Amino acid sequence: MLKIFEYLSSYCQEHKVISEGELALKISECVNTLSGADREEIASKFGGDPEELIFKSITSEEKLSVFSPDMHTRINYQGEIFYCLPTHRYLSGELEAAFLRWAEIRSPISALKSVVISFLERCGYQINEGGGEGEHLELIAVKNNNEHRSIHIFVLPSITFVPHFVDERQLEWPEAGEEVVIVVPTEKTPAPFISFFRGHDVSDAMIWVADVGKSTIDPFIGIPTDEAIEDNFANPEQARRAVSIWMQKMHFIEL
């Protein structure tokens, strides 16, 4: 237990702000390094599941050990729960960094890529990787039919990455006859999408939302010119109705 708490203390001190999901994942990784006998001993001694006990020790005032890190300060941000050191006056940048770090963990680019490729192949497209670096992936989708359609796709791990990504590229797209799509995953709540919708613009680009668990894609912003894409969205009418409601609310707020 001492080694686990030492590692987790170091991790908490390094990041200052950690999402509920990231903390649970790190605890699970630590507990999995223990032998079965050690896990049973902890469960017997403290009366519960080791991962749950350690999580509670870190995020509440019910400590298992004096060496347990203390992150009982709880923050709700963009629909996710975060914990921070009580003596640390967290900065908004650290909170945002924690959100983005968790977004990359829970929605890895590789999983999003698989959903996007499967979707576009159902729509009759051939896919080529266009590169990408760091936090995004680029794909080129081509349909060699009578109209020869081409889509340039950027896959990002969260809608919250989009403003910075667009600013960096300065919307230097598209090429003639090429549509541009930014694909992001679903979020725990609509909050990040509402925040994005209120304050950001992606010019003529479309935004699609991928549900990795269901392996589906729906529209968020923009309407594709290819009917095959529209036909393969999971719930296009429901998604567009949600966007319409948000637009009406934003118009009302502006008035």
PDB file of C-alpha atoms in Angstrom:
ATOM      1  CA  MET A   1       0.000   0.000   0.000  1.00  0.00           C
ATOM      2  CA  LEU A   2       2.834   2.397   0.837  1.00  0.00           C
ATOM      3  CA  LYS A   3       4.334   2.090  -2.665  1.00  0.00           C
ATOM      4  CA  ILE A   4       0.906   2.662  -4.218  1.00  0.00           C
ATOM      5  CA  PHE A   5       0.281   5.788  -2.185  1.00  0.00           C
ATOM      6  CA  GLU A   6       3.812   7.075  -2.916  1.00  0.00           C
ATOM      7  CA  TYR A   7       3.248   6.679  -6.663  1.00  0.00           C
ATOM      8  CA  LEU A   8      -0.214   8.229  -6.569  1.00  0.00           C
ATOM      9  CA  SER A   9       1.010  11.124  -4.402  1.00  0.00           C
ATOM     10  CA  SER A  10       3.730  11.855  -6.943  1.00  0.00           C
ATOM     11  CA  TYR A  11       1.211  11.672  -9.800  1.00  0.00           C
ATOM     12  CA  CYS A  12      -1.234  13.990  -8.036  1.00  0.00           C
ATOM     13  CA  GLN A  13       1.509  16.493  -7.206  1.00  0.00           C
ATOM     14  CA  GLU A  14       2.642  16.483 -10.829  1.00  0.00           C
ATOM     15  CA  HIS A  15      -0.771  17.234 -12.338  1.00  0.00           C
ATOM     16  CA  LYS A  16      -2.546  19.101  -9.500  1.00  0.00           C
ATOM     17  CA  VAL A  17      -5.952  18.474 -11.154  1.00  0.00           C
ATOM     18  CA  ILE A  18      -7.117  14.987 -12.185  1.00  0.00           C
ATOM     19  CA  SER A  19     -10.379  13.718 -13.638  1.00  0.00           C
ATOM     20  CA  GLU A  20     -12.385  11.079 -11.835  1.00  0.00           C
ATOM     21  CA  GLY A  21     -11.829   8.641 -14.682  1.00  0.00           C
ATOM     22  CA  GLU A  22      -8.075   9.209 -14.879  1.00  0.00           C
ATOM     23  CA  LEU A  23      -7.649   8.794 -11.125  1.00  0.00           C
ATOM     24  CA  ALA A  24      -9.664   5.556 -11.124  1.00  0.00           C
ATOM     25  CA  LEU A  25      -7.551   4.279 -14.023  1.00  0.00           C
ATOM     26  CA  LYS A  26      -4.252   5.045 -12.247  1.00  0.00           C
ATOM     27  CA  ILE A  27      -5.486   3.362  -9.069  1.00  0.00           C
ATOM     28  CA  SER A  28      -6.528   0.294 -11.063  1.00  0.00           C
ATOM     29  CA  GLU A  29      -3.093   0.120 -12.716  1.00  0.00           C
ATOM     30  CA  CYS A  30      -1.420   0.240  -9.293  1.00  0.00           C
ATOM     31  CA  VAL A  31      -3.675  -2.396  -7.716  1.00  0.00           C
ATOM     32  CA  ASN A  32      -3.121  -4.708 -10.686  1.00  0.00           C
ATOM     33  CA  THR A  33       0.607  -4.789  -9.869  1.00  0.00           C
ATOM     34  CA  LEU A  34      -0.205  -6.454  -6.523  1.00  0.00           C
ATOM     35  CA  SER A  35      -0.362 -10.208  -6.103  1.00  0.00           C
ATOM     36  CA  GLY A  36      -3.715 -11.864  -5.580  1.00  0.00           C
ATOM     37  CA  ALA A  37      -2.763 -12.565  -1.964  1.00  0.00           C
ATOM     38  CA  ASP A  38      -1.915  -8.900  -1.330  1.00  0.00           C
ATOM     39  CA  ARG A  39      -5.235  -7.752  -2.794  1.00  0.00           C
ATOM     40  CA  GLU A  40      -7.126 -10.248  -0.640  1.00  0.00           C
ATOM     41  CA  GLU A  41      -5.222  -9.086   2.447  1.00  0.00           C
ATOM     42  CA  ILE A  42      -6.122  -5.429   1.797  1.00  0.00           C
ATOM     43  CA  ALA A  43      -9.759  -6.329   1.166  1.00  0.00           C
ATOM     44  CA  SER A  44      -9.897  -8.349   4.374  1.00  0.00           C
ATOM     45  CA  LYS A  45      -8.085  -5.774   6.497  1.00  0.00           C
ATOM     46  CA  PHE A  46     -10.059  -2.725   5.354  1.00  0.00           C
ATOM     47  CA  GLY A  47     -13.330  -4.424   4.460  1.00  0.00           C
ATOM     48  CA  GLY A  48     -13.893  -3.660   0.795  1.00  0.00           C
ATOM     49  CA  ASP A  49     -12.603  -3.577  -2.771  1.00  0.00           C
ATOM     50  CA  PRO A  50      -9.001  -2.207  -2.780  1.00  0.00           C
ATOM     51  CA  GLU A  51      -9.593   0.111  -5.759  1.00  0.00           C
ATOM     52  CA  GLU A  52     -12.736   1.612  -4.233  1.00  0.00           C
ATOM     53  CA  LEU A  53     -11.059   1.987  -0.824  1.00  0.00           C
ATOM     54  CA  ILE A  54      -8.021   3.777  -2.285  1.00  0.00           C
ATOM     55  CA  PHE A  55     -10.201   6.056  -4.416  1.00  0.00           C
ATOM     56  CA  LYS A  56     -12.276   6.994  -1.374  1.00  0.00           C
ATOM     57  CA  SER A  57      -9.121   7.556   0.687  1.00  0.00           C
ATOM     58  CA  ILE A  58      -7.794  10.031  -1.885  1.00  0.00           C
ATOM     59  CA  THR A  59     -11.042  11.868  -2.640  1.00  0.00           C
ATOM     60  CA  SER A  60     -12.555  12.083   0.851  1.00  0.00           C
ATOM     61  CA  GLU A  61     -11.414  12.709   4.406  1.00  0.00           C
ATOM     62  CA  GLU A  62     -11.650   8.991   5.290  1.00  0.00           C
ATOM     63  CA  LYS A  63      -7.960   8.093   4.940  1.00  0.00           C
ATOM     64  CA  LEU A  64      -6.523   4.576   4.877  1.00  0.00           C
ATOM     65  CA  SER A  65      -3.051   5.912   5.634  1.00  0.00           C
ATOM     66  CA  VAL A  66      -1.232   9.108   6.526  1.00  0.00           C
ATOM     67  CA  PHE A  67       0.614   8.609   3.227  1.00  0.00           C
ATOM     68  CA  SER A  68      -2.592   8.803   1.187  1.00  0.00           C
ATOM     69  CA  PRO A  69      -2.707  11.841  -1.133  1.00  0.00           C
ATOM     70  CA  ASP A  70      -5.508  14.279  -0.414  1.00  0.00           C
ATOM     71  CA  MET A  71      -7.596  15.446  -3.356  1.00  0.00           C
ATOM     72  CA  HIS A  72     -10.994  15.851  -1.726  1.00  0.00           C
ATOM     73  CA  THR A  73     -11.675  19.182  -3.467  1.00  0.00           C
ATOM     74  CA  ARG A  74     -14.272  18.310  -6.129  1.00  0.00           C
ATOM     75  CA  ILE A  75     -14.926  20.321  -9.302  1.00  0.00           C
ATOM     76  CA  ASN A  76     -17.496  19.858 -12.070  1.00  0.00           C
ATOM     77  CA  TYR A  77     -16.114  20.982 -15.431  1.00  0.00           C
ATOM     78  CA  GLN A  78     -17.616  20.373 -18.887  1.00  0.00           C
ATOM     79  CA  GLY A  79     -19.808  17.614 -17.469  1.00  0.00           C
ATOM     80  CA  GLU A  80     -16.919  15.682 -15.908  1.00  0.00           C
ATOM     81  CA  ILE A  81     -15.838  15.420 -12.268  1.00  0.00           C
ATOM     82  CA  PHE A  82     -12.311  16.515 -11.340  1.00  0.00           C
ATOM     83  CA  TYR A  83     -10.346  16.472  -8.094  1.00  0.00           C
ATOM     84  CA  CYS A  84      -7.569  18.827  -7.071  1.00  0.00           C
ATOM     85  CA  LEU A  85      -5.214  19.290  -4.140  1.00  0.00           C
ATOM     86  CA  PRO A  86      -7.002  21.323  -1.424  1.00  0.00           C
ATOM     87  CA  THR A  87      -3.960  23.543  -0.913  1.00  0.00           C
ATOM     88  CA  HIS A  88      -3.640  24.236  -4.629  1.00  0.00           C
ATOM     89  CA  ARG A  89      -5.516  27.154  -6.142  1.00  0.00           C
ATOM     90  CA  TYR A  90      -5.953  25.474  -9.493  1.00  0.00           C
ATOM     91  CA  LEU A  91      -5.609  27.491 -12.668  1.00  0.00           C
ATOM     92  CA  SER A  92      -8.142  27.224 -15.474  1.00  0.00           C
ATOM     93  CA  GLY A  93      -5.307  26.023 -17.702  1.00  0.00           C
ATOM     94  CA  GLU A  94      -4.618  23.073 -15.415  1.00  0.00           C
ATOM     95  CA  LEU A  95      -8.300  22.164 -15.363  1.00  0.00           C
ATOM     96  CA  GLU A  96      -8.467  22.305 -19.149  1.00  0.00           C
ATOM     97  CA  ALA A  97      -5.277  20.245 -19.427  1.00  0.00           C
ATOM     98  CA  ALA A  98      -6.818  17.610 -17.133  1.00  0.00           C
ATOM     99  CA  PHE A  99      -9.939  17.490 -19.323  1.00  0.00           C
ATOM    100  CA  LEU A 100      -7.918  17.104 -22.511  1.00  0.00           C
ATOM    101  CA  ARG A 101      -5.690  14.458 -20.914  1.00  0.00           C
ATOM    102  CA  TRP A 102      -8.754  12.437 -19.935  1.00  0.00           C
ATOM    103  CA  ALA A 103     -10.311  12.928 -23.388  1.00  0.00           C
ATOM    104  CA  GLU A 104      -7.257  11.339 -25.006  1.00  0.00           C
ATOM    105  CA  ILE A 105      -7.398   8.424 -22.556  1.00  0.00           C
ATOM    106  CA  ARG A 106     -11.095   7.624 -22.902  1.00  0.00           C
ATOM    107  CA  SER A 107     -11.346   8.297 -26.656  1.00  0.00           C
ATOM    108  CA  PRO A 108      -8.039   7.235 -28.235  1.00  0.00           C
ATOM    109  CA  ILE A 109      -7.512   8.295 -31.823  1.00  0.00           C
ATOM    110  CA  SER A 110      -7.094   4.653 -32.879  1.00  0.00           C
ATOM    111  CA  ALA A 111     -10.631   3.789 -31.708  1.00  0.00           C
ATOM    112  CA  LEU A 112     -12.134   6.874 -33.396  1.00  0.00           C
ATOM    113  CA  LYS A 113     -10.235   6.091 -36.582  1.00  0.00           C
ATOM    114  CA  SER A 114     -11.745   2.623 -36.728  1.00  0.00           C
ATOM    115  CA  VAL A 115     -15.301   4.004 -36.396  1.00  0.00           C
ATOM    116  CA  VAL A 116     -14.718   6.690 -39.048  1.00  0.00           C
ATOM    117  CA  ILE A 117     -13.201   4.303 -41.588  1.00  0.00           C
ATOM    118  CA  SER A 118     -15.972   1.748 -41.110  1.00  0.00           C
ATOM    119  CA  PHE A 119     -18.613   4.473 -41.557  1.00  0.00           C
ATOM    120  CA  LEU A 120     -17.089   5.929 -44.722  1.00  0.00           C
ATOM    121  CA  GLU A 121     -16.541   2.515 -46.291  1.00  0.00           C
ATOM    122  CA  ARG A 122     -20.260   1.801 -45.792  1.00  0.00           C
ATOM    123  CA  CYS A 123     -20.872   5.039 -47.701  1.00  0.00           C
ATOM    124  CA  GLY A 124     -18.768   3.826 -50.633  1.00  0.00           C
ATOM    125  CA  TYR A 125     -15.500   5.668 -49.964  1.00  0.00           C
ATOM    126  CA  GLN A 126     -11.895   4.533 -50.151  1.00  0.00           C
ATOM    127  CA  ILE A 127      -9.740   5.799 -47.288  1.00  0.00           C
ATOM    128  CA  ASN A 128      -6.128   6.995 -47.312  1.00  0.00           C
ATOM    129  CA  GLU A 129      -4.245   8.259 -44.291  1.00  0.00           C
ATOM    130  CA  GLY A 130      -3.195  11.849 -44.785  1.00  0.00           C
ATOM    131  CA  GLY A 131      -0.823  11.986 -41.827  1.00  0.00           C
ATOM    132  CA  GLY A 132      -1.468  14.089 -38.755  1.00  0.00           C
ATOM    133  CA  GLU A 133       0.572  14.601 -35.640  1.00  0.00           C
ATOM    134  CA  GLY A 134       0.155  14.926 -31.906  1.00  0.00           C
ATOM    135  CA  GLU A 135      -3.494  15.155 -30.976  1.00  0.00           C
ATOM    136  CA  HIS A 136      -5.119  14.628 -34.390  1.00  0.00           C
ATOM    137  CA  LEU A 137      -5.290  12.259 -37.342  1.00  0.00           C
ATOM    138  CA  GLU A 138      -5.916  13.141 -40.990  1.00  0.00           C
ATOM    139  CA  LEU A 139      -7.764  10.929 -43.456  1.00  0.00           C
ATOM    140  CA  ILE A 140      -8.649  11.419 -47.113  1.00  0.00           C
ATOM    141  CA  ALA A 141     -11.869   9.756 -48.272  1.00  0.00           C
ATOM    142  CA  VAL A 142     -12.493   9.421 -52.016  1.00  0.00           C
ATOM    143  CA  LYS A 143     -15.504   8.104 -53.916  1.00  0.00           C
ATOM    144  CA  ASN A 144     -14.720   7.515 -57.583  1.00  0.00           C
ATOM    145  CA  ASN A 145     -18.237   7.659 -58.929  1.00  0.00           C
ATOM    146  CA  ASN A 146     -19.615   9.932 -61.634  1.00  0.00           C
ATOM    147  CA  GLU A 147     -19.205  12.979 -59.381  1.00  0.00           C
ATOM    148  CA  HIS A 148     -15.796  12.026 -57.864  1.00  0.00           C
ATOM    149  CA  ARG A 149     -16.270  13.106 -54.252  1.00  0.00           C
ATOM    150  CA  SER A 150     -13.396  13.879 -51.883  1.00  0.00           C
ATOM    151  CA  ILE A 151     -13.521  14.507 -48.134  1.00  0.00           C
ATOM    152  CA  HIS A 152     -10.634  15.693 -45.968  1.00  0.00           C
ATOM    153  CA  ILE A 153     -11.179  14.403 -42.419  1.00  0.00           C
ATOM    154  CA  PHE A 154      -9.537  15.507 -39.184  1.00  0.00           C
ATOM    155  CA  VAL A 155     -10.093  13.221 -36.194  1.00  0.00           C
ATOM    156  CA  LEU A 156      -9.682  14.808 -32.743  1.00  0.00           C
ATOM    157  CA  PRO A 157     -10.185  13.282 -29.257  1.00  0.00           C
ATOM    158  CA  SER A 158     -12.635  15.955 -28.041  1.00  0.00           C
ATOM    159  CA  ILE A 159     -14.741  18.890 -29.258  1.00  0.00           C
ATOM    160  CA  THR A 160     -12.679  21.001 -26.847  1.00  0.00           C
ATOM    161  CA  PHE A 161      -9.609  20.442 -29.047  1.00  0.00           C
ATOM    162  CA  VAL A 162     -11.296  21.985 -32.079  1.00  0.00           C
ATOM    163  CA  PRO A 163     -10.861  25.755 -31.405  1.00  0.00           C
ATOM    164  CA  HIS A 164      -7.101  25.448 -30.878  1.00  0.00           C
ATOM    165  CA  PHE A 165      -6.794  23.121 -33.882  1.00  0.00           C
ATOM    166  CA  VAL A 166      -8.717  25.517 -36.158  1.00  0.00           C
ATOM    167  CA  ASP A 167      -6.683  28.505 -34.929  1.00  0.00           C
ATOM    168  CA  GLU A 168      -3.446  26.676 -35.716  1.00  0.00           C
ATOM    169  CA  ARG A 169      -4.548  25.808 -39.238  1.00  0.00           C
ATOM    170  CA  GLN A 170      -6.187  29.228 -39.738  1.00  0.00           C
ATOM    171  CA  LEU A 171      -8.877  27.440 -41.735  1.00  0.00           C
ATOM    172  CA  GLU A 172      -6.535  26.929 -44.685  1.00  0.00           C
ATOM    173  CA  TRP A 173      -8.938  24.509 -46.377  1.00  0.00           C
ATOM    174  CA  PRO A 174     -10.516  23.150 -48.440  1.00  0.00           C
ATOM    175  CA  GLU A 175      -9.050  22.451 -51.854  1.00  0.00           C
ATOM    176  CA  ALA A 176     -11.387  22.936 -54.781  1.00  0.00           C
ATOM    177  CA  GLY A 177     -14.233  20.436 -54.694  1.00  0.00           C
ATOM    178  CA  GLU A 178     -13.159  18.967 -51.369  1.00  0.00           C
ATOM    179  CA  GLU A 179     -15.357  18.842 -48.291  1.00  0.00           C
ATOM    180  CA  VAL A 180     -13.827  19.107 -44.825  1.00  0.00           C
ATOM    181  CA  VAL A 181     -15.018  17.203 -41.770  1.00  0.00           C
ATOM    182  CA  ILE A 182     -13.832  17.318 -38.175  1.00  0.00           C
ATOM    183  CA  VAL A 183     -14.746  14.171 -36.244  1.00  0.00           C
ATOM    184  CA  VAL A 184     -14.932  14.200 -32.434  1.00  0.00           C
ATOM    185  CA  PRO A 185     -16.275  11.652 -29.921  1.00  0.00           C
ATOM    186  CA  THR A 186     -19.408  11.853 -27.811  1.00  0.00           C
ATOM    187  CA  GLU A 187     -19.048  13.478 -24.392  1.00  0.00           C
ATOM    188  CA  LYS A 188     -20.496  12.563 -21.001  1.00  0.00           C
ATOM    189  CA  THR A 189     -22.912  15.520 -21.249  1.00  0.00           C
ATOM    190  CA  PRO A 190     -23.782  18.066 -23.990  1.00  0.00           C
ATOM    191  CA  ALA A 191     -21.904  20.787 -22.049  1.00  0.00           C
ATOM    192  CA  PRO A 192     -18.703  20.800 -24.172  1.00  0.00           C
ATOM    193  CA  PHE A 193     -20.746  20.953 -27.392  1.00  0.00           C
ATOM    194  CA  ILE A 194     -22.882  23.800 -26.081  1.00  0.00           C
ATOM    195  CA  SER A 195     -19.756  25.716 -25.015  1.00  0.00           C
ATOM    196  CA  PHE A 196     -18.249  25.190 -28.451  1.00  0.00           C
ATOM    197  CA  PHE A 197     -21.429  26.198 -30.261  1.00  0.00           C
ATOM    198  CA  ARG A 198     -21.680  29.433 -28.291  1.00  0.00           C
ATOM    199  CA  GLY A 199     -18.243  30.757 -29.036  1.00  0.00           C
ATOM    200  CA  HIS A 200     -16.583  29.146 -32.052  1.00  0.00           C
ATOM    201  CA  ASP A 201     -16.803  28.865 -35.821  1.00  0.00           C
ATOM    202  CA  VAL A 202     -15.341  26.299 -38.216  1.00  0.00           C
ATOM    203  CA  SER A 203     -16.094  28.197 -41.427  1.00  0.00           C
ATOM    204  CA  ASP A 204     -17.379  25.746 -44.083  1.00  0.00           C
ATOM    205  CA  ALA A 205     -16.154  22.625 -42.309  1.00  0.00           C
ATOM    206  CA  MET A 206     -18.593  20.047 -40.957  1.00  0.00           C
ATOM    207  CA  ILE A 207     -18.398  18.437 -37.528  1.00  0.00           C
ATOM    208  CA  TRP A 208     -19.445  14.833 -36.958  1.00  0.00           C
ATOM    209  CA  VAL A 209     -19.768  13.060 -33.614  1.00  0.00           C
ATOM    210  CA  ALA A 210     -18.548   9.465 -33.253  1.00  0.00           C
ATOM    211  CA  ASP A 211     -19.893   7.091 -30.621  1.00  0.00           C
ATOM    212  CA  VAL A 212     -17.088   4.565 -30.128  1.00  0.00           C
ATOM    213  CA  GLY A 213     -19.206   2.268 -27.966  1.00  0.00           C
ATOM    214  CA  LYS A 214     -21.952   1.987 -30.603  1.00  0.00           C
ATOM    215  CA  SER A 215     -19.590   2.404 -33.592  1.00  0.00           C
ATOM    216  CA  THR A 216     -21.863   5.092 -35.066  1.00  0.00           C
ATOM    217  CA  ILE A 217     -21.554   8.642 -36.404  1.00  0.00           C
ATOM    218  CA  ASP A 218     -24.022  11.532 -36.357  1.00  0.00           C
ATOM    219  CA  PRO A 219     -23.877  15.132 -37.633  1.00  0.00           C
ATOM    220  CA  PHE A 220     -23.328  18.106 -35.355  1.00  0.00           C
ATOM    221  CA  ILE A 221     -22.624  20.998 -37.718  1.00  0.00           C
ATOM    222  CA  GLY A 222     -23.090  21.089 -41.492  1.00  0.00           C
ATOM    223  CA  ILE A 223     -24.969  18.991 -44.035  1.00  0.00           C
ATOM    224  CA  PRO A 224     -23.084  16.645 -46.386  1.00  0.00           C
ATOM    225  CA  THR A 225     -23.757  16.817 -50.104  1.00  0.00           C
ATOM    226  CA  ASP A 226     -23.562  13.035 -50.438  1.00  0.00           C
ATOM    227  CA  GLU A 227     -26.902  11.401 -49.646  1.00  0.00           C
ATOM    228  CA  ALA A 228     -25.134   8.107 -48.872  1.00  0.00           C
ATOM    229  CA  ILE A 229     -23.497   9.760 -45.860  1.00  0.00           C
ATOM    230  CA  GLU A 230     -26.779  11.222 -44.655  1.00  0.00           C
ATOM    231  CA  ASP A 231     -28.396   7.792 -45.001  1.00  0.00           C
ATOM    232  CA  ASN A 232     -25.702   6.123 -42.874  1.00  0.00           C
ATOM    233  CA  PHE A 233     -25.834   8.519 -39.928  1.00  0.00           C
ATOM    234  CA  ALA A 234     -27.247   6.726 -36.891  1.00  0.00           C
ATOM    235  CA  ASN A 235     -29.826   9.319 -35.775  1.00  0.00           C
ATOM    236  CA  PRO A 236     -29.529  12.339 -38.096  1.00  0.00           C
ATOM    237  CA  GLU A 237     -32.991  13.737 -37.366  1.00  0.00           C
ATOM    238  CA  GLN A 238     -32.490  13.534 -33.607  1.00  0.00           C
ATOM    239  CA  ALA A 239     -29.019  15.097 -33.855  1.00  0.00           C
ATOM    240  CA  ARG A 240     -30.207  17.962 -36.048  1.00  0.00           C
ATOM    241  CA  ARG A 241     -33.182  18.577 -33.788  1.00  0.00           C
ATOM    242  CA  ALA A 242     -30.798  18.915 -30.848  1.00  0.00           C
ATOM    243  CA  VAL A 243     -28.643  21.385 -32.785  1.00  0.00           C
ATOM    244  CA  SER A 244     -31.747  23.342 -33.785  1.00  0.00           C
ATOM    245  CA  ILE A 245     -32.833  23.596 -30.144  1.00  0.00           C
ATOM    246  CA  TRP A 246     -29.375  24.827 -29.140  1.00  0.00           C
ATOM    247  CA  MET A 247     -29.443  27.405 -31.945  1.00  0.00           C
ATOM    248  CA  GLN A 248     -32.816  28.705 -30.752  1.00  0.00           C
ATOM    249  CA  LYS A 249     -31.534  28.949 -27.163  1.00  0.00           C
ATOM    250  CA  MET A 250     -28.403  30.799 -28.275  1.00  0.00           C
ATOM    251  CA  HIS A 251     -30.507  33.222 -30.346  1.00  0.00           C
ATOM    252  CA  PHE A 252     -32.741  33.868 -27.338  1.00  0.00           C
ATOM    253  CA  ILE A 253     -29.703  34.519 -25.102  1.00  0.00           C
ATOM    254  CA  GLU A 254     -28.262  36.981 -27.638  1.00  0.00           C
ATOM    255  CA  LEU A 255     -31.570  38.863 -27.736  1.00  0.00           C
TER     256      LEU A 255
END
